[in-house]
CSV table of N, CA and C in Angstrom, one decimal:
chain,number,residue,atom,x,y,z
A,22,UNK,N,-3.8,8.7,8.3
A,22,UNK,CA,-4.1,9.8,7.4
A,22,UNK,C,-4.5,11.0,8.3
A,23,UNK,N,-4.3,12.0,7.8
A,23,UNK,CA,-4.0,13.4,8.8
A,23,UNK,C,-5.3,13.6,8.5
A,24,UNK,N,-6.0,14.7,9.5
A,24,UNK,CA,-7.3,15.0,9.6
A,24,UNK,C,-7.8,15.8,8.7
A,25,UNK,N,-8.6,15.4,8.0
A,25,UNK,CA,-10.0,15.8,6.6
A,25,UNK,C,-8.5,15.6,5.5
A,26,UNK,N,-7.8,14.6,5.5
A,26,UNK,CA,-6.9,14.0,4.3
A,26,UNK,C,-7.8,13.3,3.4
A,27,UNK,N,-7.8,13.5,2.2
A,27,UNK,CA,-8.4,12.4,1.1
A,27,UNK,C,-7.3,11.5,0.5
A,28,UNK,N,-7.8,10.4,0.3
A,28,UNK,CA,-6.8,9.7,-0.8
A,28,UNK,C,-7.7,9.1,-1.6
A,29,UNK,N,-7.3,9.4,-3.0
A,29,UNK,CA,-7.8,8.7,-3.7
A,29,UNK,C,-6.9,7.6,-4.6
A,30,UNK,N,-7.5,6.7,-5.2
A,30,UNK,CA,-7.1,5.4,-5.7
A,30,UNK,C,-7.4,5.2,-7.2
A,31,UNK,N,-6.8,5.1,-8.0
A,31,UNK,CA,-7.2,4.8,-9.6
A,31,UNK,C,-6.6,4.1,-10.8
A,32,UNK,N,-7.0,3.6,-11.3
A,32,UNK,CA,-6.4,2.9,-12.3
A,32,UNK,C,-6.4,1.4,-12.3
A,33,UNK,N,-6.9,0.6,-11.1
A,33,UNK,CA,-6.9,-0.6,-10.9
A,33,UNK,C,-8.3,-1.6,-11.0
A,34,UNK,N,-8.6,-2.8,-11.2
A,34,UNK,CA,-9.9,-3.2,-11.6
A,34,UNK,C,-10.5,-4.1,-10.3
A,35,UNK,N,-12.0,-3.8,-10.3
A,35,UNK,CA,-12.5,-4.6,-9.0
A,35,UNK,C,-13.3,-5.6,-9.6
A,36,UNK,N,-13.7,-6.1,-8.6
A,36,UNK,CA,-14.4,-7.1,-8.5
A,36,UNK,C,-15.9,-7.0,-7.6
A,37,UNK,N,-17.2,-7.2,-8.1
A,37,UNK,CA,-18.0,-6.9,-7.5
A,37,UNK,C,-18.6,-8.4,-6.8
A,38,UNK,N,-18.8,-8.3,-6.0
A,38,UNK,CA,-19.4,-9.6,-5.1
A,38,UNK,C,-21.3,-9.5,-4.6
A,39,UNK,N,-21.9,-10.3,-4.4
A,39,UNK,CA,-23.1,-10.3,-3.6
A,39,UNK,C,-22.9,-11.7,-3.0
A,40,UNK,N,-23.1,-11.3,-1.7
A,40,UNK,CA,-22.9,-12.3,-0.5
A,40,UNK,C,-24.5,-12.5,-0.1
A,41,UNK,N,-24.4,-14.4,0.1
A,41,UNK,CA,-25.4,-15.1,0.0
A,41,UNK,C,-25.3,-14.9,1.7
A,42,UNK,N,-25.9,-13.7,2.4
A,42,UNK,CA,-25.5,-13.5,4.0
A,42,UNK,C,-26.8,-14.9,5.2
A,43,UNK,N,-27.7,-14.9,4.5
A,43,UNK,CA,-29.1,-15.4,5.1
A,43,UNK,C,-28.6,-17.0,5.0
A,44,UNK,N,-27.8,-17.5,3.8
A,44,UNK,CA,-27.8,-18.9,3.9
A,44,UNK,C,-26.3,-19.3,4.4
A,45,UNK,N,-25.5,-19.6,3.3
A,45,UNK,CA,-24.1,-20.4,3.5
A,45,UNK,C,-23.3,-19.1,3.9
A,46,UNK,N,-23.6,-17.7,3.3
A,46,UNK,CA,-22.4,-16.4,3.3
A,46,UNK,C,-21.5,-16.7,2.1
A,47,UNK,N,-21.9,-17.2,1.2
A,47,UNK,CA,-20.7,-17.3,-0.1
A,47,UNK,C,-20.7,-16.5,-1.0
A,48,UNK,N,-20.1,-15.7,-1.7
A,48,UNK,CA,-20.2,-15.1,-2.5
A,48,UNK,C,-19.8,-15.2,-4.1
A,49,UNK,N,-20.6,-14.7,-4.6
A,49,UNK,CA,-20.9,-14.8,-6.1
A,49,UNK,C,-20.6,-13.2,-6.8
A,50,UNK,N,-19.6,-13.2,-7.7
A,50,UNK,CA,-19.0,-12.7,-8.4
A,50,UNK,C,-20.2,-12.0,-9.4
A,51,UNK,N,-20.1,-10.8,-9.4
A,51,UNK,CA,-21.4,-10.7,-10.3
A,51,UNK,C,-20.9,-9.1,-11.7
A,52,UNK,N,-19.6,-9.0,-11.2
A,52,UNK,CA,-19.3,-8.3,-12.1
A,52,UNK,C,-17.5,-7.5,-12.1
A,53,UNK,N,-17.1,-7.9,-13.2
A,53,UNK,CA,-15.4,-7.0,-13.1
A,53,UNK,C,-15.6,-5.7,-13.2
A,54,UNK,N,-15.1,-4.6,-12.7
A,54,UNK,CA,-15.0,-3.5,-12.8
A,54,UNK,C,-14.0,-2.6,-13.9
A,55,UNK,N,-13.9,-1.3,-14.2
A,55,UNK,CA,-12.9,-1.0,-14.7
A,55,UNK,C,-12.4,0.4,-14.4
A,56,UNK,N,-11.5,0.9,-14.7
A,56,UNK,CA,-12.0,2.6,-14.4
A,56,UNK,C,-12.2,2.8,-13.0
A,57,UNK,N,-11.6,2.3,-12.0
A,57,UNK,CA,-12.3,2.4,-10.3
A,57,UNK,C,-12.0,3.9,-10.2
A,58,UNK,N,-12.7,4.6,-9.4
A,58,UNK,CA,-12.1,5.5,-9.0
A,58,UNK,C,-12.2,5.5,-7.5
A,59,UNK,N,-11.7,5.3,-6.1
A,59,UNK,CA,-11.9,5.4,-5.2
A,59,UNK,C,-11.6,6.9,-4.3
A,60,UNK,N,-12.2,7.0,-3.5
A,60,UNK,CA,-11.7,8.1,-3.0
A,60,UNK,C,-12.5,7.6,-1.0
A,61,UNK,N,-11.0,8.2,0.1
A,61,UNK,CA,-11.6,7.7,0.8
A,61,UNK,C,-10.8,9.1,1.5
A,62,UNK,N,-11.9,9.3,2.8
A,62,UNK,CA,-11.5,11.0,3.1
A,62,UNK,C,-12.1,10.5,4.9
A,63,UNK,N,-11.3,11.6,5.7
A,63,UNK,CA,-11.8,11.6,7.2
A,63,UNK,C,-12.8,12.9,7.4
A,64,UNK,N,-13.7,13.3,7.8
A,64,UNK,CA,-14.4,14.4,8.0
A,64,UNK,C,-13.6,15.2,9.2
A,65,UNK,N,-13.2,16.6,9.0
A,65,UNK,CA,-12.7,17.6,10.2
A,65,UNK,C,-13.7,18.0,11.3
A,66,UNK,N,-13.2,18.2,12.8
A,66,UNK,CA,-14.5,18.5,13.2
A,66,UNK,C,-13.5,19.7,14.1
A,67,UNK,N,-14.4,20.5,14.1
A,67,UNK,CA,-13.8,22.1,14.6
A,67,UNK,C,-14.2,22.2,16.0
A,68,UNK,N,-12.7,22.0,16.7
A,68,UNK,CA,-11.8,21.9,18.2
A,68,UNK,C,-11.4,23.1,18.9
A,69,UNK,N,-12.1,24.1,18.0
A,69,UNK,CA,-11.2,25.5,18.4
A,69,UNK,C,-12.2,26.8,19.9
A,70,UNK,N,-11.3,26.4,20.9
A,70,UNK,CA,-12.0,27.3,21.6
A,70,UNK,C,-10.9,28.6,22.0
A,71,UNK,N,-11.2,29.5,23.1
A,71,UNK,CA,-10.3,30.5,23.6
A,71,UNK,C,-8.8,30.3,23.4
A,72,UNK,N,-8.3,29.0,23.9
A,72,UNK,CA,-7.1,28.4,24.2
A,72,UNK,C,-6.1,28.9,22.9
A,73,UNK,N,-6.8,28.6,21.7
A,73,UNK,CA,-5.9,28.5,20.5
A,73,UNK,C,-5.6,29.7,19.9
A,74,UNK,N,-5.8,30.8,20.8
A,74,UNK,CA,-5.7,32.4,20.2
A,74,UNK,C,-5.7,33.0,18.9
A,75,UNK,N,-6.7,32.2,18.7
A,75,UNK,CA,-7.4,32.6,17.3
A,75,UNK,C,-6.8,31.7,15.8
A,76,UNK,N,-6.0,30.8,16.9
A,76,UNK,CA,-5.6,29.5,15.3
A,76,UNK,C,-7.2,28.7,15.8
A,77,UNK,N,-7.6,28.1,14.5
A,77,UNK,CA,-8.1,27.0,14.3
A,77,UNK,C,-7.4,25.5,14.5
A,78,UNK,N,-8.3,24.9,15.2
A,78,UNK,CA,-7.7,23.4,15.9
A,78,UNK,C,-8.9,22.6,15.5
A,79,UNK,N,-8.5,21.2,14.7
A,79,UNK,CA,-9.6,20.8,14.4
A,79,UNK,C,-8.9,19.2,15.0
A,80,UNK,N,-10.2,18.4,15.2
A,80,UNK,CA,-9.8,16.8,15.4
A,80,UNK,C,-10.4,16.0,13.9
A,81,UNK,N,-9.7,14.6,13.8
A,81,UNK,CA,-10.4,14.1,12.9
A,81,UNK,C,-11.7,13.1,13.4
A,82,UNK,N,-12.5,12.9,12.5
A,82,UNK,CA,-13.6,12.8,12.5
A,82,UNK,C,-13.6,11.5,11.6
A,83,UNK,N,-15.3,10.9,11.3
A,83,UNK,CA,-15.4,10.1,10.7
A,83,UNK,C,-14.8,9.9,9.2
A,84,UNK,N,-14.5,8.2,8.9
A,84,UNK,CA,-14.1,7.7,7.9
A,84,UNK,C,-15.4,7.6,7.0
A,85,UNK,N,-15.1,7.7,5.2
A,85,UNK,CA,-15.8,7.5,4.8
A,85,UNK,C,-15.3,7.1,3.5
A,86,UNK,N,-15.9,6.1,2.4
A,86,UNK,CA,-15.0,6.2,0.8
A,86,UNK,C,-16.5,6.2,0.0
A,87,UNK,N,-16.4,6.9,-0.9
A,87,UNK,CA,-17.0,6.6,-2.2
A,87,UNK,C,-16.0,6.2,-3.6
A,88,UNK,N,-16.7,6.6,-4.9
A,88,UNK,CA,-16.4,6.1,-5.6
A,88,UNK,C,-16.7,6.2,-6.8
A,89,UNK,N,-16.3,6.1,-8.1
A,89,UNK,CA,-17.0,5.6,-9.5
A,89,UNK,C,-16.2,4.5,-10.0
A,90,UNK,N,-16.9,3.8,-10.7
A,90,UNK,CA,-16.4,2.9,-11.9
A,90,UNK,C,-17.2,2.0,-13.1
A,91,UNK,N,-16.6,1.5,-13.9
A,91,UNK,CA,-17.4,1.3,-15.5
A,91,UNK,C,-17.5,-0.5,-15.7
A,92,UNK,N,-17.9,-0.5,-16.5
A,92,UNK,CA,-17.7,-1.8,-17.0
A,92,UNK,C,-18.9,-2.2,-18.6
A,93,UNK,N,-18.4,-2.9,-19.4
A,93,UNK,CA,-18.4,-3.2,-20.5
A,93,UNK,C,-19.2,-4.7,-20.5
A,94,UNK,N,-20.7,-4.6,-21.1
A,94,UNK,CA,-21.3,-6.5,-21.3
A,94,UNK,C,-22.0,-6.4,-22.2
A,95,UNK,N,-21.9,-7.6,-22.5
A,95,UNK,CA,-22.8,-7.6,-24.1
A,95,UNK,C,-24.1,-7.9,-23.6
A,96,UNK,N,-25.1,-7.8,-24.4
A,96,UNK,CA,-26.5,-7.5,-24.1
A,96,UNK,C,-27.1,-8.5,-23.3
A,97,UNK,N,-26.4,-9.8,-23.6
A,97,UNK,CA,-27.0,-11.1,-22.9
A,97,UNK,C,-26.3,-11.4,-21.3
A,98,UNK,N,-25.0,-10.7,-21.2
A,98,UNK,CA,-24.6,-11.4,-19.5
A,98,UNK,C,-25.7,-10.8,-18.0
A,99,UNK,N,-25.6,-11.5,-17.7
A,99,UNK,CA,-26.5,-11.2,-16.2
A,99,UNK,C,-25.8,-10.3,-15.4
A,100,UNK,N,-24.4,-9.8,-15.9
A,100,UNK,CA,-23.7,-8.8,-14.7
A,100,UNK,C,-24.9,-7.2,-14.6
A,101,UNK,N,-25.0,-6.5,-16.2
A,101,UNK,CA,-25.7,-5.3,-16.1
A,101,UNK,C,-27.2,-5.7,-15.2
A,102,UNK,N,-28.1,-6.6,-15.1
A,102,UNK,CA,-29.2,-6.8,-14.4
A,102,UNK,C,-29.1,-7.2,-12.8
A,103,UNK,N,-27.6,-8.1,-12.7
A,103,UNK,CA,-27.4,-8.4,-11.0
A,103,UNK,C,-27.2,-6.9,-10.1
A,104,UNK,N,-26.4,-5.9,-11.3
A,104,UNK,CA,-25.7,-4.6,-10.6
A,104,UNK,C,-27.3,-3.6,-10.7
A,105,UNK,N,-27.9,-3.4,-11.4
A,105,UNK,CA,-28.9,-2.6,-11.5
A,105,UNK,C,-30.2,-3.3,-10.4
A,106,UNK,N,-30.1,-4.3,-10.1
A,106,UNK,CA,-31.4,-5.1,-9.3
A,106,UNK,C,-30.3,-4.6,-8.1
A,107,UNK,N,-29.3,-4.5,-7.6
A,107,UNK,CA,-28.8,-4.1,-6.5
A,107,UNK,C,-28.8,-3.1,-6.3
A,108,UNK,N,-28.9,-1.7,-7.2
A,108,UNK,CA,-29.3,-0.5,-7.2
A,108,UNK,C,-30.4,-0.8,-6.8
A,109,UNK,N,-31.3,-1.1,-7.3
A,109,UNK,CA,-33.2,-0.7,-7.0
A,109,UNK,C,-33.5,-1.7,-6.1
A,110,UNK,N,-33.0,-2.2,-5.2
A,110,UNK,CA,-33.1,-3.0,-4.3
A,110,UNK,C,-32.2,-2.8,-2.8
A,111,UNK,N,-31.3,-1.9,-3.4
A,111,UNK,CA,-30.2,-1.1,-2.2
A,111,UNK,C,-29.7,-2.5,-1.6
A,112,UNK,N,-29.7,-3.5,-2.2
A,112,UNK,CA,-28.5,-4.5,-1.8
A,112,UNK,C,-27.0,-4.0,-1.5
A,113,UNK,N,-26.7,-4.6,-0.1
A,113,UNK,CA,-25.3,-4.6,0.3
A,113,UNK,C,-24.8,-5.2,-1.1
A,114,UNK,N,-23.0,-4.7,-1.6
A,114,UNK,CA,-23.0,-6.0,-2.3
A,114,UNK,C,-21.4,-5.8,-1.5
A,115,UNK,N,-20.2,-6.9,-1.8
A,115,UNK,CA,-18.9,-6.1,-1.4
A,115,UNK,C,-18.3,-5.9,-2.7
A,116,UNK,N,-17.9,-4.9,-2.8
A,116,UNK,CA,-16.3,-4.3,-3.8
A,116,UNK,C,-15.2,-5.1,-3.3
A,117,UNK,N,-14.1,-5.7,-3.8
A,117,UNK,CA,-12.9,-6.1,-3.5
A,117,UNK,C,-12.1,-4.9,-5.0
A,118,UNK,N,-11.2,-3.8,-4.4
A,118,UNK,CA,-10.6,-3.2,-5.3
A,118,UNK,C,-9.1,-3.4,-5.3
A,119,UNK,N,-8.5,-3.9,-6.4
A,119,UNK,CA,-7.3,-4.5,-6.5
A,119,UNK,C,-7.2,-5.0,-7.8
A,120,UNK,N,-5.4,-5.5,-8.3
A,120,UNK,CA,-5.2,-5.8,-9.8
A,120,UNK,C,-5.8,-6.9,-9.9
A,121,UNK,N,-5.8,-7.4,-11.2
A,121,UNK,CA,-6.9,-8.4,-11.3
A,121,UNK,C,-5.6,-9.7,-11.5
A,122,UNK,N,-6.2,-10.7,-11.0
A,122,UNK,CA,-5.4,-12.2,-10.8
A,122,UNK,C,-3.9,-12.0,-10.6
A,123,UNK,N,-3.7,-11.4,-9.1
A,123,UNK,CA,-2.3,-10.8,-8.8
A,123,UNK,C,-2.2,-11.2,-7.5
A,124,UNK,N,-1.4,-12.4,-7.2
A,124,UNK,CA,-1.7,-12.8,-5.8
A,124,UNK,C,-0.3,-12.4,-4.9
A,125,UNK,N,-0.8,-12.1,-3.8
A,125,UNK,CA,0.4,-11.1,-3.0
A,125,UNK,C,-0.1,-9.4,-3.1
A,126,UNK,N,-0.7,-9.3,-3.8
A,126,UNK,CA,-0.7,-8.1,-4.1
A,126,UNK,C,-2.0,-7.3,-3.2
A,127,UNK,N,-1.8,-5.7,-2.8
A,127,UNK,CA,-2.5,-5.3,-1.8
A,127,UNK,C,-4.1,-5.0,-2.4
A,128,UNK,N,-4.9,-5.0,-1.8
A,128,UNK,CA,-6.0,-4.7,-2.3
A,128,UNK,C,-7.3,-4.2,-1.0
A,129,UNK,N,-8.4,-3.6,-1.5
A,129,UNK,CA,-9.4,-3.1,-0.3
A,129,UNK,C,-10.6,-3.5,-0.8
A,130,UNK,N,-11.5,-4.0,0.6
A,130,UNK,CA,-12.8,-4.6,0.4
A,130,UNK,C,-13.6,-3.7,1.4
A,131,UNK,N,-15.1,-3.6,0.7
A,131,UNK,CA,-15.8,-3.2,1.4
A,131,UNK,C,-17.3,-3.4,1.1
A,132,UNK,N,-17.9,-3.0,1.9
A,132,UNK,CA,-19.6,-3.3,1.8
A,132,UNK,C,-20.1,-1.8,1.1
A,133,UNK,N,-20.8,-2.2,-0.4
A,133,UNK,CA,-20.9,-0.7,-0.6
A,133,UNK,C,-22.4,-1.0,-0.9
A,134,UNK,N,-23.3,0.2,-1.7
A,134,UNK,CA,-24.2,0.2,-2.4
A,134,UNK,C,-24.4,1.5,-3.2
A,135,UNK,N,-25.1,0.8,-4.7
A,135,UNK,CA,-24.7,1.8,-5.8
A,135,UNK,C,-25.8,2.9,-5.3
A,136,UNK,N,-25.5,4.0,-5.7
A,136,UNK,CA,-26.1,5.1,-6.4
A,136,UNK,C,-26.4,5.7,-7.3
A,137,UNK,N,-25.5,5.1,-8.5
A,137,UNK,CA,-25.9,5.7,-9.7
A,137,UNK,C,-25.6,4.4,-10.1
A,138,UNK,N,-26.5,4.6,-11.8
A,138,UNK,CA,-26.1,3.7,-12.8
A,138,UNK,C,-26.5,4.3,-14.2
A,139,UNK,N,-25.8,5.1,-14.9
A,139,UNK,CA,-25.7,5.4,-16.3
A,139,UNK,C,-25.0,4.2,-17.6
A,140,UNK,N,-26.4,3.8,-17.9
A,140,UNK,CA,-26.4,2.9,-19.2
A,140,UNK,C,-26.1,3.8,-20.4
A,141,UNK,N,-25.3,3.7,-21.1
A,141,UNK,CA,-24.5,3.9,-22.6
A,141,UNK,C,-24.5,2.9,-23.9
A,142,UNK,N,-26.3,3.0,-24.3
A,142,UNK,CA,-26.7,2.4,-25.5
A,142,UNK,C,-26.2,2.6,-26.6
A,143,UNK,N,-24.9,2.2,-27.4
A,143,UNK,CA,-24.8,2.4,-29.0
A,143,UNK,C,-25.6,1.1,-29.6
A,144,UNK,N,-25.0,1.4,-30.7
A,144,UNK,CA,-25.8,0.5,-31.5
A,144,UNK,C,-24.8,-0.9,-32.0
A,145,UNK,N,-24.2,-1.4,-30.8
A,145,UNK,CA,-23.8,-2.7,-30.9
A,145,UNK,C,-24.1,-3.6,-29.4
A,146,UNK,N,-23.6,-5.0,-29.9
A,146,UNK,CA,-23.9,-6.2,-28.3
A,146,UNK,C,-23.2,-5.5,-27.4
A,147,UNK,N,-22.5,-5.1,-27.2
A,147,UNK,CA,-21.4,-4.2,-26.0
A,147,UNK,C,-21.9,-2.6,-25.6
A,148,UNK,N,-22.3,-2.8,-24.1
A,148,UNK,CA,-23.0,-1.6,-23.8
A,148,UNK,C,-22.0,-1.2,-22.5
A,149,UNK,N,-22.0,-0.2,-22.1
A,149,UNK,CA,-20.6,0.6,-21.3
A,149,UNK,C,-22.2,1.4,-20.5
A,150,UNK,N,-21.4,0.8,-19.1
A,150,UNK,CA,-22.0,1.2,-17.7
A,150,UNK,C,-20.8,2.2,-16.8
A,151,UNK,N,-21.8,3.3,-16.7
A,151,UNK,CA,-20.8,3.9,-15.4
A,151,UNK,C,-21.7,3.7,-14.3
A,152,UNK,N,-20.9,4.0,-12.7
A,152,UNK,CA,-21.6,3.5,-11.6
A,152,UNK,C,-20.9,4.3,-10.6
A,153,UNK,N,-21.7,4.7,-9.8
A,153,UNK,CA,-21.4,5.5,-8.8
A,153,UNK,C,-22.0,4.7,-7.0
A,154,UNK,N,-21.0,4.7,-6.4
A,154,UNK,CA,-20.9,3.9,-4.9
A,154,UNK,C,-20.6,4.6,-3.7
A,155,UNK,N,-21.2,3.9,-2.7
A,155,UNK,CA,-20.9,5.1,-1.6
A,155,UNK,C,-20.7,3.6,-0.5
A,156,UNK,N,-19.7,4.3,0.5
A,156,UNK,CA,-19.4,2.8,1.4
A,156,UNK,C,-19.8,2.8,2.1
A,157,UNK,N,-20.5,1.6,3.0
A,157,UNK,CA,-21.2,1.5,3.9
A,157,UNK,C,-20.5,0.5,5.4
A,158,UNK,N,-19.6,1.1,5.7
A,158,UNK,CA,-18.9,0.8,7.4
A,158,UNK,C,-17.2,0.8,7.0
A,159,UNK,N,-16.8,0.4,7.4
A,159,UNK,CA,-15.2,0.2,6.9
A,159,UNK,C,-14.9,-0.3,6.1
A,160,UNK,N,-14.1,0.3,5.0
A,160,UNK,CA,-13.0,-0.4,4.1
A,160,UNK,C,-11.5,-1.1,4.6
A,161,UNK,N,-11.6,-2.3,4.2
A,161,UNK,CA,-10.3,-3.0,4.9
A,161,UNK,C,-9.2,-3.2,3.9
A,162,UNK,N,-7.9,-3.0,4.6
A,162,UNK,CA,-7.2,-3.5,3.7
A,162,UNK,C,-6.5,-4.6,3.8
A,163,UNK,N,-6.2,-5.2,3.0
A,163,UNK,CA,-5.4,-6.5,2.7
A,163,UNK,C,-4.8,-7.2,1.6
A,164,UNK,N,-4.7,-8.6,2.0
A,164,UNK,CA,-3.7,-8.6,0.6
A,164,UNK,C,-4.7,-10.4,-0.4
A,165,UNK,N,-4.2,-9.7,-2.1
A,165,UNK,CA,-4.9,-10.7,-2.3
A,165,UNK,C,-4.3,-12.4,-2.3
A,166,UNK,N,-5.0,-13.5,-1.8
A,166,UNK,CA,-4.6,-14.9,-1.6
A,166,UNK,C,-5.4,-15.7,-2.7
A,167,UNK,N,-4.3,-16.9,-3.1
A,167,UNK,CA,-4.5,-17.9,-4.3
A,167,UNK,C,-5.9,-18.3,-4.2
C-alpha cells in the first residue's frame, strides 16, 4: 500500500473472539458482527529537505486500522454484556473479519478494543448495537480453514 493509502473494507460479517490468554489461550466466540466497516491506513511522515527543490517527499510511516460495526440480540443473550464488559474493562478481544461459514475464503484478524458502544432501545426483545474499534498491533491476513 502506497504511503498515507487508506483501504477500506465493507460489507462482510465478523466474528468477535475473547481469548482465554492466562489459561489454555482458547477462544470463545462472544458475538457475530454486521455492518463491518474496516478501514486500515499508513501514516505519512514528511522526508522533504533542500534536495527536493521544493517538491514534497514523504516516507511511509506507521500501520494502523480502525473500524465500526453493529449487531442485533435479544434482551436475554450474553453477547451485548460480554462486548460492553470488554469496553469498560478495555479487554483485548480478537475480530476475525471475513464471510461467514466460507472456507477458503480470505479474511483478517486482529487484537482490537472497543471504543464506543451505542445501545438502540425500541420497544421490542431485539435491540441493535453500534460499536466503534480501534486495533491494537497488526492486522493479519489469511484465509479461512474448516
Amino acid at each position: 500500500m502506497a504511503a498515507g493509502a487508506a483501504r477500506k473494507l465493507a460489507g462482510r460479517q465478523g466474528q468477535v473472539y475473547i481469548t482465554d490468554t492466562a489459561a489454555s489461550g482458547t477462544k470463545t466466540k462472544i458475538a457475530n458482527l454486521t455492518d463491518i466497516k474496516l478501514s486500515i491506513k499508513a501514516d505519512k511522515i514528511d522526508a522533504s529537505d533542500h534536495d527536493t527543490n521544493g517538491w514534497k517527499d514523504s516516507l511511509r510511516g506507521l500501520m494502523e486500522f480502525t473500524g465500526t460495526a453493529g449487531f442485533l440480540y435479544v434482551t436475554t443473550q450474553a453477547s451485548r454484556t460480554a462486548i460492553f464488559n470488554a469496553l469498560v474493562n478495555g479487554d483485548d478481544v480478537t475480530l476475525e473479519f471475513r464471510p461467514v461459514d466460507a472456507v477458503d475464503e480470505e479474511m483478517y484478524s486482529g487484537t482490537i478494543n472497543f471504543d464506543g458502544f451505542d445501545l438502540g432501545a425500541g420497544n421490542s426483545d431485539a435491540q441493535a448495537v453500534n460499536l466503534s474499534f480501534y486495533g491494537r498491533g497488526a492486522l493479519t491476513d489469511g484465509t479461512i480453514e474448516a
